[in-house]
Amino acid sequence: MMQHFVRPEGASPVNGYSHAVAFTGAVVAVSGQVPVDGEGRPVGEGDAEAQVRQVYANLATALEAAGSALEHVVKLTVYLTDLQDLAAFRRVRDEHQDPARPPACSLVQVVGLVNPAFRVEIDAWAVVPAGA
């Protein structure tokens, strides 16, 4: 498996993401993960950081089941209902992903998610390491 994180000269500055990530190997697509526990109960109502933590836990679980892990994520799409939650997302993201090799990322503010109590949803693309 090869990964190359691209931050080209002359491109705009970045905050926690790469402009592009080139990679080889099998790919895992993870559906949008929302802040629910293993029983499907909402977590962290009104608490953006608790919700982002649960979403990252769910991402890790899905990736592990598919033979990958958070360190192999090459692309995230983050959906926030309130851009005031961006700082909470960035804090949690930086705990789970190497700031020197961040994935490509898109962040979108949305009017709402499937449950009105949800403040965040994240989907991901990841590489399955060779031999996994």
Tab-separated table of C-alpha atoms in Angstrom:
chain	number	residue	atom	x	y	z
A	1	MET	CA	0.000	0.000	0.000
A	2	MET	CA	1.284	3.434	-0.923
A	3	GLN	CA	-0.097	6.754	0.278
A	4	HIS	CA	1.030	10.197	-0.795
A	5	PHE	CA	-0.425	13.253	0.954
A	6	VAL	CA	-0.392	16.271	-1.347
A	7	ARG	CA	-0.008	19.882	-0.205
A	8	PRO	CA	1.263	21.553	-3.390
A	9	GLU	CA	3.332	24.722	-3.473
A	10	GLY	CA	1.192	27.688	-4.459
A	11	ALA	CA	-2.052	26.117	-3.216
A	12	SER	CA	-4.084	27.756	-0.483
A	13	PRO	CA	-3.098	27.125	3.150
A	14	VAL	CA	-4.814	24.199	4.878
A	15	ASN	CA	-6.088	23.561	8.396
A	16	GLY	CA	-5.999	19.861	9.144
A	17	TYR	CA	-6.465	18.383	5.675
A	18	SER	CA	-4.487	17.575	2.530
A	19	HIS	CA	-5.429	18.953	-0.884
A	20	ALA	CA	-5.236	15.408	-2.275
A	21	VAL	CA	-4.205	11.906	-1.271
A	22	ALA	CA	-2.933	9.387	-3.800
A	23	PHE	CA	-3.012	5.729	-2.777
A	24	THR	CA	-2.918	2.168	-3.992
A	25	GLY	CA	-4.681	-0.886	-2.606
A	26	ALA	CA	-8.212	-1.948	-1.787
A	27	VAL	CA	-10.591	0.811	-0.700
A	28	VAL	CA	-13.256	0.880	2.011
A	29	ALA	CA	-16.184	3.281	1.697
A	30	VAL	CA	-17.805	4.007	5.061
A	31	SER	CA	-21.342	5.337	5.099
A	32	GLY	CA	-22.098	8.474	7.052
A	33	GLN	CA	-21.677	7.722	10.743
A	34	VAL	CA	-23.880	9.526	13.248
A	35	PRO	CA	-23.674	9.917	17.041
A	36	VAL	CA	-25.388	6.720	18.179
A	37	ASP	CA	-24.074	3.989	20.456
A	38	GLY	CA	-23.987	0.258	19.714
A	39	GLU	CA	-27.653	-0.026	20.664
A	40	GLY	CA	-28.661	2.769	18.282
A	41	ARG	CA	-29.293	5.305	21.066
A	42	PRO	CA	-28.341	8.947	20.388
A	43	VAL	CA	-25.255	10.146	22.279
A	44	GLY	CA	-24.391	13.653	23.465
A	45	GLU	CA	-27.562	15.581	22.768
A	46	GLY	CA	-26.580	19.260	22.683
A	47	ASP	CA	-22.869	18.415	23.100
A	48	ALA	CA	-20.990	18.687	19.799
A	49	GLU	CA	-17.715	17.274	21.140
A	50	ALA	CA	-19.421	14.196	22.632
A	51	GLN	CA	-21.181	13.640	19.324
A	52	VAL	CA	-17.968	13.928	17.281
A	53	ARG	CA	-16.252	11.490	19.681
A	54	GLN	CA	-19.057	8.959	19.166
A	55	VAL	CA	-18.926	9.410	15.395
A	56	TYR	CA	-15.161	8.747	15.420
A	57	ALA	CA	-15.741	5.647	17.575
A	58	ASN	CA	-18.304	4.443	15.032
A	59	LEU	CA	-15.909	5.167	12.137
A	60	ALA	CA	-13.183	3.168	13.898
A	61	THR	CA	-15.556	0.235	14.440
A	62	ALA	CA	-16.689	0.184	10.803
A	63	LEU	CA	-13.138	0.491	9.479
A	64	GLU	CA	-11.849	-2.291	11.724
A	65	ALA	CA	-14.638	-4.608	10.558
A	66	ALA	CA	-13.573	-3.900	6.960
A	67	GLY	CA	-9.872	-4.546	7.637
A	68	SER	CA	-8.744	-0.932	7.903
A	69	ALA	CA	-8.335	1.752	10.594
A	70	LEU	CA	-8.527	5.496	11.141
A	71	GLU	CA	-4.857	5.941	10.226
A	72	HIS	CA	-5.671	4.632	6.741
A	73	VAL	CA	-8.437	7.163	5.998
A	74	VAL	CA	-7.738	9.059	2.773
A	75	LYS	CA	-10.943	11.146	2.505
A	76	LEU	CA	-13.524	12.478	4.951
A	77	THR	CA	-16.756	14.319	4.330
A	78	VAL	CA	-18.008	16.106	7.434
A	79	TYR	CA	-21.563	17.389	7.767
A	80	LEU	CA	-22.240	19.924	10.540
A	81	THR	CA	-25.568	21.521	11.337
A	82	ASP	CA	-23.814	24.443	13.056
A	83	LEU	CA	-20.407	25.814	12.042
A	84	GLN	CA	-19.868	26.775	15.697
A	85	ASP	CA	-19.131	23.036	16.146
A	86	LEU	CA	-16.086	23.215	13.855
A	87	ALA	CA	-13.666	23.702	16.768
A	88	ALA	CA	-15.042	20.596	18.518
A	89	PHE	CA	-14.675	18.586	15.302
A	90	ARG	CA	-11.070	19.760	14.847
A	91	ARG	CA	-10.124	18.905	18.456
A	92	VAL	CA	-11.411	15.351	18.163
A	93	ARG	CA	-10.089	14.883	14.615
A	94	ASP	CA	-6.591	15.860	15.735
A	95	GLU	CA	-6.700	13.187	18.461
A	96	HIS	CA	-7.455	10.477	15.888
A	97	GLN	CA	-5.547	11.507	12.780
A	98	ASP	CA	-1.906	12.410	12.195
A	99	PRO	CA	-1.746	16.185	11.628
A	100	ALA	CA	1.347	15.683	9.453
A	101	ARG	CA	-0.570	13.319	7.130
A	102	PRO	CA	-4.213	14.363	7.223
A	103	PRO	CA	-6.725	12.957	4.748
A	104	ALA	CA	-8.399	14.984	2.047
A	105	CYS	CA	-11.539	16.497	3.580
A	106	SER	CA	-14.708	18.343	2.681
A	107	LEU	CA	-16.845	20.067	5.294
A	108	VAL	CA	-20.442	21.016	4.612
A	109	GLN	CA	-22.965	22.888	6.724
A	110	VAL	CA	-26.387	21.257	6.414
A	111	VAL	CA	-29.837	22.326	7.551
A	112	GLY	CA	-30.391	19.057	9.392
A	113	LEU	CA	-29.521	15.389	9.657
A	114	VAL	CA	-31.699	12.270	9.908
A	115	ASN	CA	-32.348	12.910	13.619
A	116	PRO	CA	-32.901	16.555	14.642
A	117	ALA	CA	-30.674	16.009	17.721
A	118	PHE	CA	-27.667	15.062	15.554
A	119	ARG	CA	-25.128	17.858	15.034
A	120	VAL	CA	-22.557	15.877	13.011
A	121	GLU	CA	-22.257	13.078	10.470
A	122	ILE	CA	-19.021	11.887	8.854
A	123	ASP	CA	-18.406	9.491	5.981
A	124	ALA	CA	-14.986	8.203	4.981
A	125	TRP	CA	-12.869	6.491	2.360
A	126	ALA	CA	-9.956	4.407	3.609
A	127	VAL	CA	-7.308	2.053	2.264
A	128	VAL	CA	-7.093	-1.577	3.352
A	129	PRO	CA	-3.426	-2.248	4.156
A	130	ALA	CA	-1.724	-5.011	2.196
A	131	GLY	CA	-2.045	-8.339	3.967
A	132	ALA	CA	-5.124	-7.310	5.949
